[in-house]
mmCIF file with all atom_site columns, C-alpha atoms in Angstrom:
data_model
loop_
_atom_site.group_PDB
_atom_site.id
_atom_site.type_symbol
_atom_site.label_atom_id
_atom_site.label_alt_id
_atom_site.label_comp_id
_atom_site.label_asym_id
_atom_site.label_entity_id
_atom_site.label_seq_id
_atom_site.pdbx_PDB_ins_code
_atom_site.Cartn_x
_atom_site.Cartn_y
_atom_site.Cartn_z
_atom_site.occupancy
_atom_site.B_iso_or_equiv
_atom_site.pdbx_formal_charge
_atom_site.auth_seq_id
_atom_site.auth_comp_id
_atom_site.auth_asym_id
_atom_site.auth_atom_id
_atom_site.pdbx_PDB_model_num
ATOM 1   C CA . UNK E 1 1   ? 96.078  74.947  99.325  1.00 61.00 ? 6   UNK E CA 1
ATOM 2   C CA . UNK E 1 2   ? 92.885  74.956  101.170 1.00 70.00 ? 7   UNK E CA 1
ATOM 3   C CA . UNK E 1 3   ? 91.233  77.978  102.607 1.00 69.00 ? 8   UNK E CA 1
ATOM 4   C CA . UNK E 1 4   ? 91.891  78.776  106.139 1.00 79.00 ? 9   UNK E CA 1
ATOM 5   C CA . UNK E 1 5   ? 90.540  81.196  108.783 1.00 77.00 ? 10  UNK E CA 1
ATOM 6   C CA . UNK E 1 6   ? 91.182  84.782  108.257 1.00 78.00 ? 11  UNK E CA 1
ATOM 7   C CA . UNK E 1 7   ? 92.594  86.204  111.344 1.00 79.00 ? 12  UNK E CA 1
ATOM 8   C CA . UNK E 1 8   ? 91.465  89.677  110.109 1.00 75.00 ? 13  UNK E CA 1
ATOM 9   C CA . UNK E 1 9   ? 87.842  88.751  110.398 1.00 82.00 ? 14  UNK E CA 1
ATOM 10  C CA . UNK E 1 10  ? 88.074  86.062  113.074 1.00 89.00 ? 15  UNK E CA 1
ATOM 11  C CA . UNK E 1 11  ? 90.003  88.344  115.548 1.00 91.00 ? 16  UNK E CA 1
ATOM 12  C CA . UNK E 1 12  ? 89.097  91.942  114.689 1.00 91.00 ? 17  UNK E CA 1
ATOM 13  C CA . UNK E 1 13  ? 90.836  93.375  117.796 1.00 94.00 ? 18  UNK E CA 1
ATOM 14  C CA . UNK E 1 14  ? 94.129  91.835  116.463 1.00 93.00 ? 19  UNK E CA 1
ATOM 15  C CA . UNK E 1 15  ? 93.572  93.552  113.123 1.00 90.00 ? 20  UNK E CA 1
ATOM 16  C CA . UNK E 1 16  ? 92.775  96.786  114.956 1.00 93.00 ? 21  UNK E CA 1
ATOM 17  C CA . UNK E 1 17  ? 96.158  96.591  116.737 1.00 95.00 ? 22  UNK E CA 1
ATOM 18  C CA . UNK E 1 18  ? 98.019  95.824  113.508 1.00 94.00 ? 23  UNK E CA 1
ATOM 19  C CA . UNK E 1 19  ? 96.284  98.824  111.863 1.00 94.00 ? 24  UNK E CA 1
ATOM 20  C CA . UNK E 1 20  ? 97.386  100.976 114.812 1.00 96.00 ? 25  UNK E CA 1
ATOM 21  C CA . UNK E 1 21  ? 101.053 99.992  114.035 1.00 96.00 ? 26  UNK E CA 1
ATOM 22  C CA . UNK E 1 22  ? 100.461 100.663 110.348 1.00 96.00 ? 27  UNK E CA 1
ATOM 23  C CA . UNK E 1 23  ? 99.177  104.151 111.287 1.00 97.00 ? 28  UNK E CA 1
ATOM 24  C CA . UNK E 1 24  ? 102.284 104.861 113.290 1.00 97.00 ? 29  UNK E CA 1
ATOM 25  C CA . UNK E 1 25  ? 104.376 103.578 110.340 1.00 97.00 ? 30  UNK E CA 1
ATOM 26  C CA . UNK E 1 26  ? 102.677 105.832 107.862 1.00 96.00 ? 31  UNK E CA 1
ATOM 27  C CA . UNK E 1 27  ? 103.930 108.867 109.955 1.00 96.00 ? 32  UNK E CA 1
ATOM 28  C CA . UNK E 1 28  ? 107.615 107.934 110.395 1.00 97.00 ? 33  UNK E CA 1
ATOM 29  C CA . UNK E 1 29  ? 110.468 109.883 108.988 1.00 97.00 ? 34  UNK E CA 1
ATOM 30  C CA . UNK E 1 30  ? 111.972 107.310 106.712 1.00 96.00 ? 35  UNK E CA 1
ATOM 31  C CA . UNK E 1 31  ? 110.927 107.460 103.103 1.00 96.00 ? 36  UNK E CA 1
ATOM 32  C CA . UNK E 1 32  ? 108.280 105.536 101.310 1.00 96.00 ? 37  UNK E CA 1
ATOM 33  C CA . UNK E 1 33  ? 111.043 104.029 99.069  1.00 97.00 ? 38  UNK E CA 1
ATOM 34  C CA . UNK E 1 34  ? 112.914 102.663 102.186 1.00 98.00 ? 39  UNK E CA 1
ATOM 35  C CA . UNK E 1 35  ? 109.783 101.371 103.653 1.00 98.00 ? 40  UNK E CA 1
ATOM 36  C CA . UNK E 1 36  ? 108.819 99.526  100.522 1.00 98.00 ? 41  UNK E CA 1
ATOM 37  C CA . UNK E 1 37  ? 112.446 98.026  100.232 1.00 98.00 ? 42  UNK E CA 1
ATOM 38  C CA . UNK E 1 38  ? 111.970 96.735  103.799 1.00 98.00 ? 43  UNK E CA 1
ATOM 39  C CA . UNK E 1 39  ? 108.554 95.190  102.986 1.00 98.00 ? 44  UNK E CA 1
ATOM 40  C CA . UNK E 1 40  ? 109.630 93.612  99.773  1.00 98.00 ? 45  UNK E CA 1
ATOM 41  C CA . UNK E 1 41  ? 112.937 92.155  101.091 1.00 98.00 ? 46  UNK E CA 1
ATOM 42  C CA . UNK E 1 42  ? 111.520 90.730  104.278 1.00 98.00 ? 47  UNK E CA 1
ATOM 43  C CA . UNK E 1 43  ? 108.531 89.214  102.274 1.00 98.00 ? 48  UNK E CA 1
ATOM 44  C CA . UNK E 1 44  ? 111.010 87.645  99.933  1.00 98.00 ? 49  UNK E CA 1
ATOM 45  C CA . UNK E 1 45  ? 112.969 86.075  102.812 1.00 98.00 ? 50  UNK E CA 1
ATOM 46  C CA . UNK E 1 46  ? 109.784 84.787  104.406 1.00 98.00 ? 51  UNK E CA 1
ATOM 47  C CA . UNK E 1 47  ? 108.387 83.535  101.103 1.00 97.00 ? 52  UNK E CA 1
ATOM 48  C CA . UNK E 1 48  ? 105.147 85.565  101.410 1.00 97.00 ? 53  UNK E CA 1
ATOM 49  C CA . UNK E 1 49  ? 103.738 85.789  97.847  1.00 96.00 ? 54  UNK E CA 1
ATOM 50  C CA . UNK E 1 50  ? 100.800 87.828  98.918  1.00 95.00 ? 55  UNK E CA 1
ATOM 51  C CA . UNK E 1 51  ? 102.947 90.530  100.490 1.00 97.00 ? 56  UNK E CA 1
ATOM 52  C CA . UNK E 1 52  ? 105.593 90.484  97.564  1.00 98.00 ? 57  UNK E CA 1
ATOM 53  C CA . UNK E 1 53  ? 102.732 91.043  95.199  1.00 97.00 ? 58  UNK E CA 1
ATOM 54  C CA . UNK E 1 54  ? 101.219 93.836  97.196  1.00 96.00 ? 59  UNK E CA 1
ATOM 55  C CA . UNK E 1 55  ? 104.430 95.670  97.949  1.00 98.00 ? 60  UNK E CA 1
ATOM 56  C CA . UNK E 1 56  ? 106.117 95.451  94.562  1.00 98.00 ? 61  UNK E CA 1
ATOM 57  C CA . UNK E 1 57  ? 102.864 96.993  93.135  1.00 97.00 ? 62  UNK E CA 1
ATOM 58  C CA . UNK E 1 58  ? 103.025 99.733  95.764  1.00 97.00 ? 63  UNK E CA 1
ATOM 59  C CA . UNK E 1 59  ? 106.734 100.302 95.191  1.00 98.00 ? 64  UNK E CA 1
ATOM 60  C CA . UNK E 1 60  ? 106.171 100.697 91.362  1.00 98.00 ? 65  UNK E CA 1
ATOM 61  C CA . UNK E 1 61  ? 103.262 103.246 92.004  1.00 97.00 ? 66  UNK E CA 1
ATOM 62  C CA . UNK E 1 62  ? 105.764 105.081 94.338  1.00 96.00 ? 67  UNK E CA 1
ATOM 63  C CA . UNK E 1 63  ? 108.326 105.415 91.469  1.00 97.00 ? 68  UNK E CA 1
ATOM 64  C CA . UNK E 1 64  ? 110.491 102.415 92.226  1.00 97.00 ? 69  UNK E CA 1
ATOM 65  C CA . UNK E 1 65  ? 112.106 100.842 89.079  1.00 97.00 ? 70  UNK E CA 1
ATOM 66  C CA . UNK E 1 66  ? 111.530 97.355  87.870  1.00 97.00 ? 71  UNK E CA 1
ATOM 67  C CA . UNK E 1 67  ? 115.305 96.723  87.782  1.00 97.00 ? 72  UNK E CA 1
ATOM 68  C CA . UNK E 1 68  ? 115.653 97.476  91.514  1.00 98.00 ? 73  UNK E CA 1
ATOM 69  C CA . UNK E 1 69  ? 112.766 95.308  92.450  1.00 98.00 ? 74  UNK E CA 1
ATOM 70  C CA . UNK E 1 70  ? 113.935 92.393  90.192  1.00 97.00 ? 75  UNK E CA 1
ATOM 71  C CA . UNK E 1 71  ? 117.448 92.631  91.788  1.00 97.00 ? 76  UNK E CA 1
ATOM 72  C CA . UNK E 1 72  ? 116.384 93.147  95.366  1.00 98.00 ? 77  UNK E CA 1
ATOM 73  C CA . UNK E 1 73  ? 116.957 89.616  96.478  1.00 96.00 ? 78  UNK E CA 1
ATOM 74  C CA . UNK E 1 74  ? 120.554 89.753  95.113  1.00 97.00 ? 79  UNK E CA 1
ATOM 75  C CA . UNK E 1 75  ? 121.258 93.288  96.322  1.00 98.00 ? 80  UNK E CA 1
ATOM 76  C CA . UNK E 1 76  ? 124.597 92.288  97.805  1.00 97.00 ? 81  UNK E CA 1
ATOM 77  C CA . UNK E 1 77  ? 125.845 91.318  94.337  1.00 97.00 ? 82  UNK E CA 1
ATOM 78  C CA . UNK E 1 78  ? 125.113 94.735  92.915  1.00 95.00 ? 83  UNK E CA 1
ATOM 79  C CA . UNK E 1 79  ? 127.345 97.779  92.807  1.00 90.00 ? 84  UNK E CA 1
ATOM 80  C CA . UNK E 1 80  ? 125.443 100.907 91.772  1.00 92.00 ? 85  UNK E CA 1
ATOM 81  C CA . UNK E 1 81  ? 121.846 99.774  91.924  1.00 97.00 ? 86  UNK E CA 1
ATOM 82  C CA . UNK E 1 82  ? 121.172 100.652 95.554  1.00 98.00 ? 87  UNK E CA 1
ATOM 83  C CA . UNK E 1 83  ? 122.686 103.614 97.669  1.00 97.00 ? 88  UNK E CA 1
ATOM 84  C CA . UNK E 1 84  ? 124.831 102.866 100.657 1.00 97.00 ? 89  UNK E CA 1
ATOM 85  C CA . UNK E 1 85  ? 121.967 104.053 102.850 1.00 98.00 ? 90  UNK E CA 1
ATOM 86  C CA . UNK E 1 86  ? 119.638 101.468 101.164 1.00 98.00 ? 91  UNK E CA 1
ATOM 87  C CA . UNK E 1 87  ? 122.314 98.678  101.409 1.00 98.00 ? 92  UNK E CA 1
ATOM 88  C CA . UNK E 1 88  ? 122.468 99.352  105.323 1.00 98.00 ? 93  UNK E CA 1
ATOM 89  C CA . UNK E 1 89  ? 118.659 99.241  105.516 1.00 98.00 ? 94  UNK E CA 1
ATOM 90  C CA . UNK E 1 90  ? 118.523 96.001  103.582 1.00 98.00 ? 95  UNK E CA 1
ATOM 91  C CA . UNK E 1 91  ? 121.264 94.489  105.805 1.00 98.00 ? 96  UNK E CA 1
ATOM 92  C CA . UNK E 1 92  ? 119.259 95.430  108.989 1.00 98.00 ? 97  UNK E CA 1
ATOM 93  C CA . UNK E 1 93  ? 116.055 94.087  107.214 1.00 98.00 ? 98  UNK E CA 1
ATOM 94  C CA . UNK E 1 94  ? 117.751 90.674  106.665 1.00 98.00 ? 99  UNK E CA 1
ATOM 95  C CA . UNK E 1 95  ? 119.396 90.396  110.160 1.00 98.00 ? 100 UNK E CA 1
ATOM 96  C CA . UNK E 1 96  ? 116.121 91.350  112.036 1.00 98.00 ? 101 UNK E CA 1
ATOM 97  C CA . UNK E 1 97  ? 113.943 89.178  109.819 1.00 98.00 ? 102 UNK E CA 1
ATOM 98  C CA . UNK E 1 98  ? 116.443 86.309  110.394 1.00 98.00 ? 103 UNK E CA 1
ATOM 99  C CA . UNK E 1 99  ? 116.861 87.274  114.038 1.00 96.00 ? 104 UNK E CA 1
ATOM 100 C CA . UNK E 1 100 ? 117.484 83.645  115.107 1.00 96.00 ? 105 UNK E CA 1
ATOM 101 C CA . UNK E 1 101 ? 120.728 83.382  113.209 1.00 96.00 ? 106 UNK E CA 1
ATOM 102 C CA . UNK E 1 102 ? 122.785 86.093  114.761 1.00 93.00 ? 107 UNK E CA 1
ATOM 103 C CA . UNK E 1 103 ? 120.520 89.034  115.707 1.00 95.00 ? 108 UNK E CA 1
ATOM 104 C CA . UNK E 1 104 ? 121.223 92.575  114.651 1.00 97.00 ? 109 UNK E CA 1
ATOM 105 C CA . UNK E 1 105 ? 124.974 92.588  114.302 1.00 97.00 ? 110 UNK E CA 1
ATOM 106 C CA . UNK E 1 106 ? 127.073 95.438  115.738 1.00 97.00 ? 111 UNK E CA 1
ATOM 107 C CA . UNK E 1 107 ? 128.473 96.006  112.296 1.00 97.00 ? 112 UNK E CA 1
ATOM 108 C CA . UNK E 1 108 ? 125.048 96.622  110.703 1.00 97.00 ? 113 UNK E CA 1
ATOM 109 C CA . UNK E 1 109 ? 124.020 98.834  113.737 1.00 98.00 ? 114 UNK E CA 1
ATOM 110 C CA . UNK E 1 110 ? 127.040 100.972 113.659 1.00 98.00 ? 115 UNK E CA 1
ATOM 111 C CA . UNK E 1 111 ? 126.934 101.357 109.852 1.00 98.00 ? 116 UNK E CA 1
ATOM 112 C CA . UNK E 1 112 ? 123.257 102.458 110.358 1.00 98.00 ? 117 UNK E CA 1
ATOM 113 C CA . UNK E 1 113 ? 124.273 105.272 112.656 1.00 98.00 ? 118 UNK E CA 1
ATOM 114 C CA . UNK E 1 114 ? 126.191 106.879 109.764 1.00 98.00 ? 119 UNK E CA 1
ATOM 115 C CA . UNK E 1 115 ? 122.829 107.333 107.826 1.00 98.00 ? 120 UNK E CA 1
ATOM 116 C CA . UNK E 1 116 ? 120.108 107.385 110.467 1.00 98.00 ? 121 UNK E CA 1
ATOM 117 C CA . UNK E 1 117 ? 119.664 108.905 113.923 1.00 98.00 ? 122 UNK E CA 1
ATOM 118 C CA . UNK E 1 118 ? 118.473 106.798 116.792 1.00 97.00 ? 123 UNK E CA 1
ATOM 119 C CA . UNK E 1 119 ? 114.796 107.447 116.252 1.00 97.00 ? 124 UNK E CA 1
ATOM 120 C CA . UNK E 1 120 ? 115.060 106.457 112.620 1.00 98.00 ? 125 UNK E CA 1
ATOM 121 C CA . UNK E 1 121 ? 116.726 103.240 113.565 1.00 98.00 ? 126 UNK E CA 1
ATOM 122 C CA . UNK E 1 122 ? 113.936 102.509 115.985 1.00 98.00 ? 127 UNK E CA 1
ATOM 123 C CA . UNK E 1 123 ? 111.473 103.270 113.075 1.00 98.00 ? 128 UNK E CA 1
ATOM 124 C CA . UNK E 1 124 ? 113.260 101.004 110.700 1.00 98.00 ? 129 UNK E CA 1
ATOM 125 C CA . UNK E 1 125 ? 113.174 98.089  113.252 1.00 98.00 ? 130 UNK E CA 1
ATOM 126 C CA . UNK E 1 126 ? 109.462 98.627  113.866 1.00 98.00 ? 131 UNK E CA 1
ATOM 127 C CA . UNK E 1 127 ? 108.814 98.596  110.121 1.00 98.00 ? 132 UNK E CA 1
ATOM 128 C CA . UNK E 1 128 ? 110.698 95.320  109.879 1.00 98.00 ? 133 UNK E CA 1
ATOM 129 C CA . UNK E 1 129 ? 108.743 93.873  112.797 1.00 98.00 ? 134 UNK E CA 1
ATOM 130 C CA . UNK E 1 130 ? 105.453 94.910  111.274 1.00 98.00 ? 135 UNK E CA 1
ATOM 131 C CA . UNK E 1 131 ? 106.034 93.345  107.873 1.00 98.00 ? 136 UNK E CA 1
ATOM 132 C CA . UNK E 1 132 ? 107.294 90.160  109.503 1.00 98.00 ? 137 UNK E CA 1
ATOM 133 C CA . UNK E 1 133 ? 104.080 89.984  111.387 1.00 97.00 ? 138 UNK E CA 1
ATOM 134 C CA . UNK E 1 134 ? 101.938 90.524  108.261 1.00 95.00 ? 139 UNK E CA 1
ATOM 135 C CA . UNK E 1 135 ? 104.034 88.005  106.488 1.00 96.00 ? 140 UNK E CA 1
ATOM 136 C CA . UNK E 1 136 ? 103.091 85.355  109.194 1.00 95.00 ? 141 UNK E CA 1
ATOM 137 C CA . UNK E 1 137 ? 99.431  86.388  109.139 1.00 92.00 ? 142 UNK E CA 1
ATOM 138 C CA . UNK E 1 138 ? 99.206  86.058  105.353 1.00 92.00 ? 143 UNK E CA 1
ATOM 139 C CA . UNK E 1 139 ? 101.267 82.808  105.141 1.00 93.00 ? 144 UNK E CA 1
ATOM 140 C CA . UNK E 1 140 ? 99.306  81.121  107.974 1.00 90.00 ? 145 UNK E CA 1
ATOM 141 C CA . UNK E 1 141 ? 96.020  82.062  106.448 1.00 88.00 ? 146 UNK E CA 1
ATOM 142 C CA . UNK E 1 142 ? 97.222  80.998  102.782 1.00 89.00 ? 147 UNK E CA 1
ATOM 143 C CA . UNK E 1 143 ? 96.450  84.571  101.611 1.00 87.00 ? 148 UNK E CA 1
ATOM 144 C CA . UNK E 1 144 ? 96.669  84.632  97.708  1.00 87.00 ? 149 UNK E CA 1
ATOM 145 C CA . UNK E 1 145 ? 98.135  87.488  95.684  1.00 92.00 ? 150 UNK E CA 1
ATOM 146 C CA . UNK E 1 146 ? 95.651  90.029  94.335  1.00 85.00 ? 151 UNK E CA 1
ATOM 147 C CA . UNK E 1 147 ? 92.859  89.072  96.767  1.00 82.00 ? 152 UNK E CA 1
ATOM 148 C CA . UNK E 1 148 ? 91.538  91.440  99.517  1.00 79.00 ? 153 UNK E CA 1
ATOM 149 C CA . UNK E 1 149 ? 91.566  90.324  103.107 1.00 71.00 ? 154 UNK E CA 1
ATOM 150 C CA . UNK E 1 150 ? 90.913  93.432  105.007 1.00 68.00 ? 155 UNK E CA 1
#
C-alpha cells in the first residue's frame, strides 16, 4: 500500500474535534474493559489492523486476558467467557457498526436497559461511533500497526 495523506496533520481542526470526543469518552461511566471491548470488536468488523493492534495492546495493559481477546470475534459461540452485560454490549457494538443492515434492534436495546441506564446506553453508542470514525480515518490513510500518527 502506498502512503496517503494523514488527515490528522492535513486537517488539524478535524483532529481537535476527534480528540474532544475522546476526552468526553475518557470520562464516561462505563469501564475501561467495556470501552476496549467496543474498540476491538468494531475494529475487527471494519478490518482496521491499526486500531486492532492499538486496542488489543491497551486491553492487555488494562488487565484483559489473551483468551478473551482471541475469542472476541467469535463471542456468540462462547458460554462463560463474557458476562451477560458484555454480551449485550458486543451485540450493540455489532449492530451500530453494521447500522446499514438492520440498525440497533429493539431486542438489543431492551436487553441493554437491564444492565445500563439511559445515559450509559448513550455513552456506549458514542463510544461505538467514535471508534468507527477512527477506523475510517486509519483505513483511509493506510495507517500501519505500531506507527504513530498523532
